[in-house]
Coordinates of C-alpha atoms in Angstrom, one line a residue:
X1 CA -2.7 -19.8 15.6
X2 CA 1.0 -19.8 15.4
X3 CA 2.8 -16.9 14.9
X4 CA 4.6 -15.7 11.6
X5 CA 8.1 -15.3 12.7
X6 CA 11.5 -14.8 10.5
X7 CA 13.4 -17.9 11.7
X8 CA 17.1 -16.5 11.4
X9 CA 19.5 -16.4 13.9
X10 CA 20.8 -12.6 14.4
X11 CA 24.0 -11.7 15.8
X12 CA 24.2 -9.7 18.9
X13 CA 24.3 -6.3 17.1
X14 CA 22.0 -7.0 14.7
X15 CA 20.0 -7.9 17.9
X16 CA 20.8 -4.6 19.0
X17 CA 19.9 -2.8 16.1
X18 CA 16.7 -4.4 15.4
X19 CA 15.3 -3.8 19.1
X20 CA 16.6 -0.1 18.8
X21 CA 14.5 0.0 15.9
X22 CA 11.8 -1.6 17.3
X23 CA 11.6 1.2 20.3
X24 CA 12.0 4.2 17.5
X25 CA 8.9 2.9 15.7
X26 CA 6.6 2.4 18.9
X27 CA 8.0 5.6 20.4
X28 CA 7.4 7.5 17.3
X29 CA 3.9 5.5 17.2
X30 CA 3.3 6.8 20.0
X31 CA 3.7 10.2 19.4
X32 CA 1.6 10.2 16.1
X33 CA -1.4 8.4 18.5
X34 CA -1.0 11.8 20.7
X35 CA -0.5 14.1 17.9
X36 CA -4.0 12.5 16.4
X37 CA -5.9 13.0 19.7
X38 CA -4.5 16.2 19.6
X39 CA -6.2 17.3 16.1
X40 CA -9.6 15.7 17.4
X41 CA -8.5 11.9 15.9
X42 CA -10.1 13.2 12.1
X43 CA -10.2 10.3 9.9
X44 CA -8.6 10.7 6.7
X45 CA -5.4 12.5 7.7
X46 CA -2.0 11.0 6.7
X47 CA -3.3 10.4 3.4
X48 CA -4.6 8.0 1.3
X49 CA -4.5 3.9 2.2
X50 CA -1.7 2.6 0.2
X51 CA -3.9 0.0 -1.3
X52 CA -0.9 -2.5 -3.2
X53 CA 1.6 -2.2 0.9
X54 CA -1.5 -3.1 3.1
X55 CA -3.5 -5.5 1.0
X56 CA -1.6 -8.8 0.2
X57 CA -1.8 -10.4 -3.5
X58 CA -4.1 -12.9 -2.7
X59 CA -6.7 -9.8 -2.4
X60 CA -8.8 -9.6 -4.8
X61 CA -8.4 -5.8 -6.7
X62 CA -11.3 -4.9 -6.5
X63 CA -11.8 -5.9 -2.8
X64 CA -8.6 -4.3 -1.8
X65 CA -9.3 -1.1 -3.8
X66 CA -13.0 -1.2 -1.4
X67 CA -11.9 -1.9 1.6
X68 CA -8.8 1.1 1.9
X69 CA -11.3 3.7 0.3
X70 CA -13.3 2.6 3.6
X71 CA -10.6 2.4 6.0
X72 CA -9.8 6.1 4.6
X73 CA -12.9 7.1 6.0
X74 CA -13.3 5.3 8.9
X75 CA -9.9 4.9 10.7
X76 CA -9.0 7.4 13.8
X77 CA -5.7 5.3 13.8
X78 CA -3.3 4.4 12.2
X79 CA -3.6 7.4 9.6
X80 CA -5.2 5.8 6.8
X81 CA -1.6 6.8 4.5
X82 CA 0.4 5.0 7.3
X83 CA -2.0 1.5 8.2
X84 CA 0.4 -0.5 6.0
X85 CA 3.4 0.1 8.1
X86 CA 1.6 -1.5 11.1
X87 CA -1.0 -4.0 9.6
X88 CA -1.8 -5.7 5.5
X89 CA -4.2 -8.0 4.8
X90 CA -4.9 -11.1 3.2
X91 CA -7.3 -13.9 2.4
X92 CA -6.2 -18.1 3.4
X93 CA -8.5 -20.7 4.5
X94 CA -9.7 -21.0 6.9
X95 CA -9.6 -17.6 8.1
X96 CA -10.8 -15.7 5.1
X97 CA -9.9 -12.3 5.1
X98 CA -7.8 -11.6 7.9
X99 CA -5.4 -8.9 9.5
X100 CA -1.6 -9.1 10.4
X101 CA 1.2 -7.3 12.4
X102 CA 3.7 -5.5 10.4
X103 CA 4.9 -4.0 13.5
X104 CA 5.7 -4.9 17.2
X105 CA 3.2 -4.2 19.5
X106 CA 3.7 -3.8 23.8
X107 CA 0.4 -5.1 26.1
X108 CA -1.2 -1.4 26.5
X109 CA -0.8 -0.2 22.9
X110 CA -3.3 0.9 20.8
X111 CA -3.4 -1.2 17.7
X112 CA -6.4 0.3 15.4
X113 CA -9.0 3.0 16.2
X114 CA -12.0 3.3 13.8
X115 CA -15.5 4.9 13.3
X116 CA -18.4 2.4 12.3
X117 CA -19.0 1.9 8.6
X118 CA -22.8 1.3 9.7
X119 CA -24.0 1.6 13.0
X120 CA -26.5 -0.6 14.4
X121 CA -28.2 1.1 17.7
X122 CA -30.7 -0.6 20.1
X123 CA -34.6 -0.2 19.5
X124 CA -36.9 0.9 22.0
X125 CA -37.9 -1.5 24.6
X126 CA -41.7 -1.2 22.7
X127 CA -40.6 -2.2 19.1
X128 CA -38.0 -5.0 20.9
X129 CA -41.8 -6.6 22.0
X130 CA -43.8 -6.2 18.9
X131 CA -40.8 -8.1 17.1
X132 CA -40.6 -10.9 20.2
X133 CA -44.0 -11.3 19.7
X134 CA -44.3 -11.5 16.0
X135 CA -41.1 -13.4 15.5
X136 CA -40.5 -14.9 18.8
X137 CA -36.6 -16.6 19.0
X138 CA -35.9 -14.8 15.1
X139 CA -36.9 -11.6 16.7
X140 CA -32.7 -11.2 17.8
X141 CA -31.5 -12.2 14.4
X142 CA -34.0 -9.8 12.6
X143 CA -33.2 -6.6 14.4
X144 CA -30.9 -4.9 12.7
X145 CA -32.5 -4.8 9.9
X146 CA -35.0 -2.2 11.5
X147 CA -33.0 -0.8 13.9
X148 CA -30.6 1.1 10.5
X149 CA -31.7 4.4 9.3
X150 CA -31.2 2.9 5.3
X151 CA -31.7 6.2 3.8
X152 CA -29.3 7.9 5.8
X153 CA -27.0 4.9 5.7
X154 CA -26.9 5.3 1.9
X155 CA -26.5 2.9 -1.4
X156 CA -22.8 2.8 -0.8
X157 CA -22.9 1.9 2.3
X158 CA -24.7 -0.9 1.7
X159 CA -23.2 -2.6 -0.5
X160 CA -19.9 -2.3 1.2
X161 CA -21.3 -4.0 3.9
X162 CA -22.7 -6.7 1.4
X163 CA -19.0 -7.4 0.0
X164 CA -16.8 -6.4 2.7
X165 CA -17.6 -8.5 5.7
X166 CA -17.5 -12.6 5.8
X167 CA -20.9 -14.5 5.5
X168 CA -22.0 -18.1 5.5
X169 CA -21.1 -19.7 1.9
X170 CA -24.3 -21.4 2.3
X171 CA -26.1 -18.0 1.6
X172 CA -25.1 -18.5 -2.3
X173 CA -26.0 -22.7 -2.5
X174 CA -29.1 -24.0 -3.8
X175 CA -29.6 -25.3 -0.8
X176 CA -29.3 -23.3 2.4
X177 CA -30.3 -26.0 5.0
X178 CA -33.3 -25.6 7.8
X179 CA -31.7 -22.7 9.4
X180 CA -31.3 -20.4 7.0
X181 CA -34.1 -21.6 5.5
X182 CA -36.3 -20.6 8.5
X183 CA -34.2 -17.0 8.5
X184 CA -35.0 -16.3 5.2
X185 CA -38.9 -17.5 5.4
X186 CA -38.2 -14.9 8.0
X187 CA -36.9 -12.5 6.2
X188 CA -40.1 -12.3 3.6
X189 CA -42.4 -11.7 6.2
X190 CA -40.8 -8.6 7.7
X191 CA -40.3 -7.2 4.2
X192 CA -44.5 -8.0 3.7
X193 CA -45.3 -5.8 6.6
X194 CA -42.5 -2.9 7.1
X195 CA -42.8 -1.1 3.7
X196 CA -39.7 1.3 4.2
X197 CA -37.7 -2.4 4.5
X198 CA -39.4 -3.0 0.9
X199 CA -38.4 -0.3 -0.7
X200 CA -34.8 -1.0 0.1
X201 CA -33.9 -4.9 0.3
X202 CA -34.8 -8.0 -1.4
X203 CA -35.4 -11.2 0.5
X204 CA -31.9 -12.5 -0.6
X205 CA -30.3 -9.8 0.0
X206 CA -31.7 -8.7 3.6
X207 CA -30.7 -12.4 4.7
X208 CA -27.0 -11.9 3.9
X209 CA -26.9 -8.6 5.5
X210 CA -28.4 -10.3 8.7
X211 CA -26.1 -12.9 8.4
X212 CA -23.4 -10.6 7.9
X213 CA -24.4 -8.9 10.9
X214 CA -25.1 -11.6 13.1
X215 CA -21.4 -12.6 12.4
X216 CA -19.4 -9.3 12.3
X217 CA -21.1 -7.3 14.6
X218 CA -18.9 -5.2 17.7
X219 CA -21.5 -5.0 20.9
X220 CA -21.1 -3.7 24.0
X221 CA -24.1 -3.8 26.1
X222 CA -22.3 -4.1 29.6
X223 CA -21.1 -0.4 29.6
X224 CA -23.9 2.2 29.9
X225 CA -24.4 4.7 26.6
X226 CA -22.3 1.7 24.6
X227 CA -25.5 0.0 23.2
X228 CA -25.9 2.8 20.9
X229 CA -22.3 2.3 19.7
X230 CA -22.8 -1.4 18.1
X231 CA -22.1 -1.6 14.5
X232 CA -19.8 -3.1 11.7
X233 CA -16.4 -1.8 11.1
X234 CA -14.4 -2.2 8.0
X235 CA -10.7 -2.8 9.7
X236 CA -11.6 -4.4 13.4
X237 CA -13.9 -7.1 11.3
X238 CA -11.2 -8.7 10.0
X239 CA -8.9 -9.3 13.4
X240 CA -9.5 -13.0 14.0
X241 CA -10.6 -15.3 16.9
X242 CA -8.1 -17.1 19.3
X243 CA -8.9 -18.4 22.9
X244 CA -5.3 -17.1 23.8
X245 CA -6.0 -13.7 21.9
X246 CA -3.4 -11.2 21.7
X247 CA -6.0 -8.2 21.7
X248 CA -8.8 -6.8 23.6
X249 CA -11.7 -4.2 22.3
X250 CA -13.6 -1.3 23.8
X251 CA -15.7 1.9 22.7
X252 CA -14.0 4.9 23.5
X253 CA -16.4 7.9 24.3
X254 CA -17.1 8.6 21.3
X255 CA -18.3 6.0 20.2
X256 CA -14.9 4.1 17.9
X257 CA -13.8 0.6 18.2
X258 CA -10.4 0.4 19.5
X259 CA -8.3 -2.5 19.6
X260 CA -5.2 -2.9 22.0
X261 CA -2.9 -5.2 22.3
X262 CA -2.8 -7.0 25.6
X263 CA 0.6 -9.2 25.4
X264 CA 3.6 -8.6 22.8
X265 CA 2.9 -9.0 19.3
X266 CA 5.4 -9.6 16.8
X267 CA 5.5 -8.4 13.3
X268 CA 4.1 -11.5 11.1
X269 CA 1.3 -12.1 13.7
X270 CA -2.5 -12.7 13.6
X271 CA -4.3 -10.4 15.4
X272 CA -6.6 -11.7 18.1
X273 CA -9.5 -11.2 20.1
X274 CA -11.8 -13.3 21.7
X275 CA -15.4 -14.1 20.1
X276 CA -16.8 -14.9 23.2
X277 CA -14.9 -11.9 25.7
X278 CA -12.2 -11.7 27.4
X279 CA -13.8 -13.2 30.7
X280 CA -13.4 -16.5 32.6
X281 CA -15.5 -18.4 30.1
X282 CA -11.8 -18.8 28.0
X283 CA -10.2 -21.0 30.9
X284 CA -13.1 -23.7 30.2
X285 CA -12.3 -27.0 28.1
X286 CA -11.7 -26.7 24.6
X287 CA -15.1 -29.2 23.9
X288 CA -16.9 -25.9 25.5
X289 CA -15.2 -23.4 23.9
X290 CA -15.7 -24.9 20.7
X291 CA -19.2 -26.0 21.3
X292 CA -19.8 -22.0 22.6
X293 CA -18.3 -20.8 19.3
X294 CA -20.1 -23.4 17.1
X295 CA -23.0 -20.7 17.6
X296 CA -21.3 -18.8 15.3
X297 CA -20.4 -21.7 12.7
X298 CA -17.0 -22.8 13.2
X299 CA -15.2 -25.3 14.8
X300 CA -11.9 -23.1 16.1
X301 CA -8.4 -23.9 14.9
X302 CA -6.6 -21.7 17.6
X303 CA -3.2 -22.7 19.2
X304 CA -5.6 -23.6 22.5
X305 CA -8.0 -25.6 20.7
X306 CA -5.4 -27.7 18.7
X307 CA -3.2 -28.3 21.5
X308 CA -4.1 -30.5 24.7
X309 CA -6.5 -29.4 26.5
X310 CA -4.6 -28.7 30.3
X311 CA -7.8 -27.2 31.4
X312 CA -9.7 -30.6 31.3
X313 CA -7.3 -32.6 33.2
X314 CA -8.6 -35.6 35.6
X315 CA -7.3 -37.8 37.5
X316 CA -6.0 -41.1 36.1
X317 CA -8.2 -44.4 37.3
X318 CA -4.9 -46.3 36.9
X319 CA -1.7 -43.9 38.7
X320 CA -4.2 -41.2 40.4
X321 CA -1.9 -38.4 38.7
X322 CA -4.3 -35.6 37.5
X323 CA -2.4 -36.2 33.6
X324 CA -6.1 -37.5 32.3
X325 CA -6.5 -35.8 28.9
X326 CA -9.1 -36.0 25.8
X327 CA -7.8 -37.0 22.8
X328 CA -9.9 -35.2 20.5
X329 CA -10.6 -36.6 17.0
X330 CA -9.6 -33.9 14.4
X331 CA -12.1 -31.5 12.9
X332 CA -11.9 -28.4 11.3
X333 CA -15.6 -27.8 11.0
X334 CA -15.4 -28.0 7.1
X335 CA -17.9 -31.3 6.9
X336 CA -20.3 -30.3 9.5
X337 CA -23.8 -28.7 8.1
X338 CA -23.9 -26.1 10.7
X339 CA -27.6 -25.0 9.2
X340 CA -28.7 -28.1 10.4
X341 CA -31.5 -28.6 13.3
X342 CA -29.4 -30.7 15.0
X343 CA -27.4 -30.2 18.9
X344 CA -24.3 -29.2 19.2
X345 CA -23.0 -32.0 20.9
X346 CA -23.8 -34.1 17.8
X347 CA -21.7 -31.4 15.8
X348 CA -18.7 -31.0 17.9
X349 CA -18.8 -34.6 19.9
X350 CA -16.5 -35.0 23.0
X351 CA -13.5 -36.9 23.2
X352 CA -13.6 -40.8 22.4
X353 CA -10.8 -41.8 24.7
X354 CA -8.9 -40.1 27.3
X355 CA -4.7 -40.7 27.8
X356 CA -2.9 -40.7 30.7
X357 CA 0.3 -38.0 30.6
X358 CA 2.1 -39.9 32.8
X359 CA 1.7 -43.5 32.6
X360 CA 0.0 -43.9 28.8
X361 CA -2.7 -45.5 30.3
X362 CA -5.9 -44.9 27.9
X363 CA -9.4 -44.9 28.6
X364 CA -12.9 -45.2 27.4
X365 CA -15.1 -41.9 27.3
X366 CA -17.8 -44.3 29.1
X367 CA -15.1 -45.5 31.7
X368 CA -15.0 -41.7 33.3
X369 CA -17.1 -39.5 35.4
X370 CA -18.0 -37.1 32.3
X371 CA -21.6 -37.2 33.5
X372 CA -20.5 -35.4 36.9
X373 CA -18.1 -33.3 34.9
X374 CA -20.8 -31.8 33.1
X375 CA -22.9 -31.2 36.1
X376 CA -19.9 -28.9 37.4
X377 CA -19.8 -27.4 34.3
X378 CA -22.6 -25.9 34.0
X379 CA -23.1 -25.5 37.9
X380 CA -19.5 -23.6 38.7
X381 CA -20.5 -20.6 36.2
X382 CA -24.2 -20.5 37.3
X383 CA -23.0 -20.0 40.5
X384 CA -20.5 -16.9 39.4
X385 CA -23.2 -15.4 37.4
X386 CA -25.7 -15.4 40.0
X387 CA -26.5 -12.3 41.9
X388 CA -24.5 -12.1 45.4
X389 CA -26.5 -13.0 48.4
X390 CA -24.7 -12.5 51.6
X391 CA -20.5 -13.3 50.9
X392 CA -20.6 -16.2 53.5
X393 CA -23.4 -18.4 52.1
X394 CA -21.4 -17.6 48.9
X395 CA -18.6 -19.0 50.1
X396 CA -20.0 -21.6 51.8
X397 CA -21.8 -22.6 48.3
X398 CA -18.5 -22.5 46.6
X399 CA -16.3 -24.0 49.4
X400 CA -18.3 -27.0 48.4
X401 CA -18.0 -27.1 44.6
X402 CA -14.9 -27.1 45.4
X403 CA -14.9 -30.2 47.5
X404 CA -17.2 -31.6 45.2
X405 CA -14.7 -30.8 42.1
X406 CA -11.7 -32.1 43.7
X407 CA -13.3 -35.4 44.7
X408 CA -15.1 -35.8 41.3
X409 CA -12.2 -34.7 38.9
X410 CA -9.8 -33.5 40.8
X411 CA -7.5 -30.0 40.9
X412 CA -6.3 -30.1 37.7
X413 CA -9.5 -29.8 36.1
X414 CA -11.0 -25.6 34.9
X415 CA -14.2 -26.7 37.5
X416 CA -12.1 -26.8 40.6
X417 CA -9.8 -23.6 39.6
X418 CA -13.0 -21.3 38.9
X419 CA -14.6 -22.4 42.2
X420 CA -11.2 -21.6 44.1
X421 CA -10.8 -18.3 42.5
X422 CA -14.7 -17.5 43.1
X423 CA -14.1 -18.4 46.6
X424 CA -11.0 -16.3 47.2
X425 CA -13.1 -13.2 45.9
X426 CA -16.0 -14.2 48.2
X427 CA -13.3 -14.4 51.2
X428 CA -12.0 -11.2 50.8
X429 CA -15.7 -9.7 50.9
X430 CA -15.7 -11.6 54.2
X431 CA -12.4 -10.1 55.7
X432 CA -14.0 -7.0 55.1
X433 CA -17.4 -6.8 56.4
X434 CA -17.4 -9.9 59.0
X435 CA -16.3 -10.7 62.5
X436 CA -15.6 -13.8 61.9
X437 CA -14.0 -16.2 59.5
X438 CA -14.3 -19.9 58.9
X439 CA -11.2 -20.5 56.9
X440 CA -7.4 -20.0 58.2
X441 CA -5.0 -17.6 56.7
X442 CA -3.0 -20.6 55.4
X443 CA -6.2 -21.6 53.5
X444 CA -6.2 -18.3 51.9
X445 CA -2.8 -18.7 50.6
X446 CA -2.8 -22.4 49.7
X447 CA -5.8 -21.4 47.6
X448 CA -4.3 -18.7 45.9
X449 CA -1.3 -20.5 45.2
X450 CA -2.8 -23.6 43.6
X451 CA -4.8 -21.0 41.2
X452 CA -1.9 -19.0 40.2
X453 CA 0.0 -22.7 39.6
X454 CA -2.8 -23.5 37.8
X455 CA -3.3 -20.7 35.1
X456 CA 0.2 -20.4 34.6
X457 CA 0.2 -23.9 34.0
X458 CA -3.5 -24.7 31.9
X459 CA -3.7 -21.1 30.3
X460 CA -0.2 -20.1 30.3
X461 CA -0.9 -17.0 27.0
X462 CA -4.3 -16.0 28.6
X463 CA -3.4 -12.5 30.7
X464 CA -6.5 -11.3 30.8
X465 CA -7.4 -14.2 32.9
X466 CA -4.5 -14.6 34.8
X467 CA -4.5 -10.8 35.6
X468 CA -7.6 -11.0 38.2
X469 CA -5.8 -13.7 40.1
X470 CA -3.1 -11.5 40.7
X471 CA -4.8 -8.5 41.6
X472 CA -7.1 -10.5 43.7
X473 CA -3.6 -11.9 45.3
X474 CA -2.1 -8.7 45.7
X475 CA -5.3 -7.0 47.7
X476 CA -5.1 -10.3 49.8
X477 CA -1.4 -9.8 50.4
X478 CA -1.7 -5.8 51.0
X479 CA -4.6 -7.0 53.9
X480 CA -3.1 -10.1 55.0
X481 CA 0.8 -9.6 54.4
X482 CA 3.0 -12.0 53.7
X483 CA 4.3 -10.0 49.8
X484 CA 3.2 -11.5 46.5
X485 CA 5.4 -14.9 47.1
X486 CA 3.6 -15.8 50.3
X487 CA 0.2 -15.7 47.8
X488 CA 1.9 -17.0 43.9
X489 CA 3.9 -15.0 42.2
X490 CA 7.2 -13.4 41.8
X491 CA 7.5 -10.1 43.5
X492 CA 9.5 -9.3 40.5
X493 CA 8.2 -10.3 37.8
X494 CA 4.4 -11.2 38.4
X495 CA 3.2 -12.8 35.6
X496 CA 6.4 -14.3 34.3
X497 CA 8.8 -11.9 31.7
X498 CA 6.1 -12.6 29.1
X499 CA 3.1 -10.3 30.3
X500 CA 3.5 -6.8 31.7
X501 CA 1.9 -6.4 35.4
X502 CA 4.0 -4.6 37.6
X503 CA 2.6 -1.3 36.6
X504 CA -1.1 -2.7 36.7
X505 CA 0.6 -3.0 40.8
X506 CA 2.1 0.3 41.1
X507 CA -0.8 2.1 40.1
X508 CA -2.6 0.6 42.8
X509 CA 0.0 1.9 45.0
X510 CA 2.4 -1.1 45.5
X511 CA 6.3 0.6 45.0
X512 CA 9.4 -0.8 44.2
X513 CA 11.6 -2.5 46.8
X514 CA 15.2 -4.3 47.0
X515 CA 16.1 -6.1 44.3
X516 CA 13.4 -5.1 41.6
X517 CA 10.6 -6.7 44.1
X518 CA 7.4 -5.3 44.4
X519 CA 6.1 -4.8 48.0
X520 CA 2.3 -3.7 48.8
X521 CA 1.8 0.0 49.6
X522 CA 2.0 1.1 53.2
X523 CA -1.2 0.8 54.9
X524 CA -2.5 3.6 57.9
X525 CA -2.7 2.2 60.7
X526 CA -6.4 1.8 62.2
X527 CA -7.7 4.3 64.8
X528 CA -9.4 3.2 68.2
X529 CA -9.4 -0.7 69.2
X530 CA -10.7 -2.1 65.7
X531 CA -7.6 -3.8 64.2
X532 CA -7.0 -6.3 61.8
X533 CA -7.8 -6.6 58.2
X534 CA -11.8 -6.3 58.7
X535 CA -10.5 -2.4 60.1
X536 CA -8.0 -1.7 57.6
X537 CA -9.8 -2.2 54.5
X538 CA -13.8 -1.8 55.2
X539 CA -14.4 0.7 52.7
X540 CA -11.3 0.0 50.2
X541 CA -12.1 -3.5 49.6
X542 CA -12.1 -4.2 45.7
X543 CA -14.6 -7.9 45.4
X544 CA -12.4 -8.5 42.1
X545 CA -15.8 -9.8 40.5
X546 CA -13.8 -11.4 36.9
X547 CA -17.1 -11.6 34.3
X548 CA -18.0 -15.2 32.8
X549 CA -18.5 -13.7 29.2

């Protein structure tokens, strides 16, 4: 999703000006954000939401007038009388009701803090099984329903959750289709045996409040404590999706959503997150992304997903260049019957023909080795996911996907980059807790360069994946030598002048050298006749593990 910008030309001293402004709002930004921690982060401070500055005209009123009296009451930051200077709101399709930048933003910022409007906490492991066993594959769909304390929740709570957060149009047709259908079949039967539901929700009703939930809900179940923290929230519902987002999300300790912004964003912009994480599953194709977020009924419109997809590239029959690309047909999800019993493949097909980059040549879908594609596909991130067994059969299993991928569609294509990367992390395990190697220093860095080529190249606005790589990099340069432009990047500028990594380096002890470089911290020297990288680092090593998700 592009961004918003103004598209006149400044002179140099309005440049000036406007950049001296920008610093005087984030500094005094950030001296409100401490100001607020200071005063135990109360919500409600800073007065009330100025409803007609942060919700755009085509708001509905009433909608506007409900949704600031809940960000009032919610928000731990901005203060509620301050949100329009940094964020408005407002409703176009296909987004619905969605959430903008009024303000600039640096990666590391904290964009929006905010209590749940209705929290949503994880049952005991015994009632999990009695609704697994009565409802089987609904049983995930139908748990919040008991796992919210209604009468504490409230009457207005409720239905602000019922008007405030997007659901399925479908919900209000005559016709829901065999999904919903089945959900709200569903639906009766847990109202027939769980009285206190009864008392509260009608069929209807309870479905769209699933739905609603199944669509809007923040969950964090990797963290311990965090699974108690899931829940819907009034402001953070209504940042959008991007597979190049422009902000990640966390609980703090206490439990609030927090948004921050992990590359620039400029007044006008959407604010972004990723539906699916922030982990290496955003540097496969765009025919997986989408099919991974057709789960959630859409087809995604993002800047990544409309533009060529660089992380599918093979190599062209005819010239051998990897410049093979999908041309995709277009589709913005609006004709597909996503309530439908039907795959996903059928609902989000693959490309018809493929076109070469560099010599137009243009090819049949049937003519190309998609088949063995889809094999690495799904066999590259089983093999992340799976629990470590000792670091050289790992790398042994992934020194051969990576053959494999290279052979089959060559190094331009997201299979062969994940397997490198993967096996980098598994060779640094090795360099610290084995005797001996089976791959070269110069295989280490050729590796690591082709990676860091790559994601600057396939997923050039992705930090958070590109970040890993460079740490990974960086531990393999502070063990290895060499500086960060013997293993990909520019001591200077690490991630090109678009992202902010050096201080991600000097907190792990790199310091500044000659000419604005970046040189690895200074390492002890072993003791006794152990030497070597195996020595240095035995106990410091950091496996740089990246999550899938």
């Amino acid at each position: 999703w592009s961004c918003l910008k103004e598209g006149a030309i400044r002179r140099p001293a309005e440049r000036r000006s406007a950049m001296q402004s920008a610093r005087a709002l984030q500094l005094q930004r950030r001296l409100l954000e401490q100001s607020m921690e200071r005063r135990g982060g109360a919500g409600g401070g800073g007065g009330a939401v100025d409803i007609a500055a942060f919700a755009d005209a085509s708001v509905p009123r009433d909608t506007a007038a409900a949704l600031a009296h809940w960000a009032g009451e919610c928000l731990r930051w901005p203060p509620p009388g301050r949100l329009h200077e940094f964020m408005e709101v407002r409703i176009q399709h296909p987004l619905g009701l969605h959430a903008l930048s009024r303000s600039s933003f640096d990666p590391g910022d904290l964009v929006l803090s905010e209590d749940a409007l209705l929290r949503i906490p994880r049952l005991p492991n015994t009632v999990l099984g009695q609704l697994k066993r009565r409802f089987g594959p609904r049983s995930p769909f139908l748990l919040p329903a008991i796992a919210v304390d209604w009468q504490r929740a409230g009457e207005d709570v409720r239905q602000a959750v019922l008007s405030l957060f997007w659901a399925h149009p479908l919900l209000d047709a005559s016709e829901r289709g065999p999904l919903l259908e089945e959900n709200f079949l569903a639906c009766k039967e847990l109202l027939e045996m769980h009285e206190p539901l009864r008392a509260q929700w009608e069929p209807h009703d309870l479905l769209r409040f699933l739905n609603i939930a199944d669509l809007n809900i923040h969950s964090d179940s990797t963290v311990p404590g965090h699974s108690d923290f899931s829940g819907l929230f009034v402001v953070g519902s209504k940042f959008s999706h991007s597979c190049a987002p422009n902000c990640s999300w966390s609980f703090s300790e206490e439990g609030y959503l927090q948004y921050r912004a992990i590359r620039p964003i400029a007044p006008g912009e959407l604010f972004t997150f990723s539906y699916v994480g922030n982990g290496m599953s955003l540097v496969m194709s765009t025919l997986g992304r989408r099919r991974h977020l057709g789960s959630l009924w859409f087809v995604c419109q993002c800047s990544r997903c409309l533009g060529p997809d660089l992380t599918r590239r093979l190599q062209c029959p005819e010239c051998g260049a990897p410049k093979l690309l999908p041309q995709y047909a277009e589709q913005d999800g609006t004709s597909i019957d996503w309530t439908a019993a039907r795959p996903m493949s059928e609902m989000i097909p693959d490309a018809p023909t493929w076109s070469c980059g560099l010599c137009g040549s243009v090819f049949s879908k049937d003519n190309l080795p998609l088949e063995d594609e889809a094999q690495l596909a799904e066999h590259v991130p089983s093999v992340m996911q799976q629990e470590p067994r000792s670091a050289a059969k790992d790398a042994q299993a992934l020194a051969e996907l990576r053959e494999q991928a290279a052979c089959t569609v060559g190094t331009g294509h997201w299979t062969w980059a994940l397997a490198t990367f993967a096996w980098l992390q598994k060779c640094l395990l090795l360099l610290h807790g084995s005797p001996t190697f089976r791959f070269s220093e110069r295989d280490l860095q050729t590796a690591s360069i082709a990676v860091a080529q790559w994601l600057e190249e396939s997923t050039p606005g992705n930090s958070e994946q590109r970040l890993p790589a460079l740490l990974l990099a960086a531990q393999l340069a502070e063990d290895l030598g060499g500086g960060l432009d013997a293993w990909g990047y520019d001591p200077c500028r690490p991630l090109g002048g678009r992202f902010e990594a050096r201080s991600r380096l000097l907190a792990r002890g790199w310091r500044p050298a000659a000419g604005g470089a970046l040189a690895p911290p200074e390492a002890a020297e072993p003791s006794g006749a152990a030497a070597g990288p195996a020595a240095r680092g035995a106990m410091g090593a950091r496996p740089f593990r990246a999550t899938w998700g």
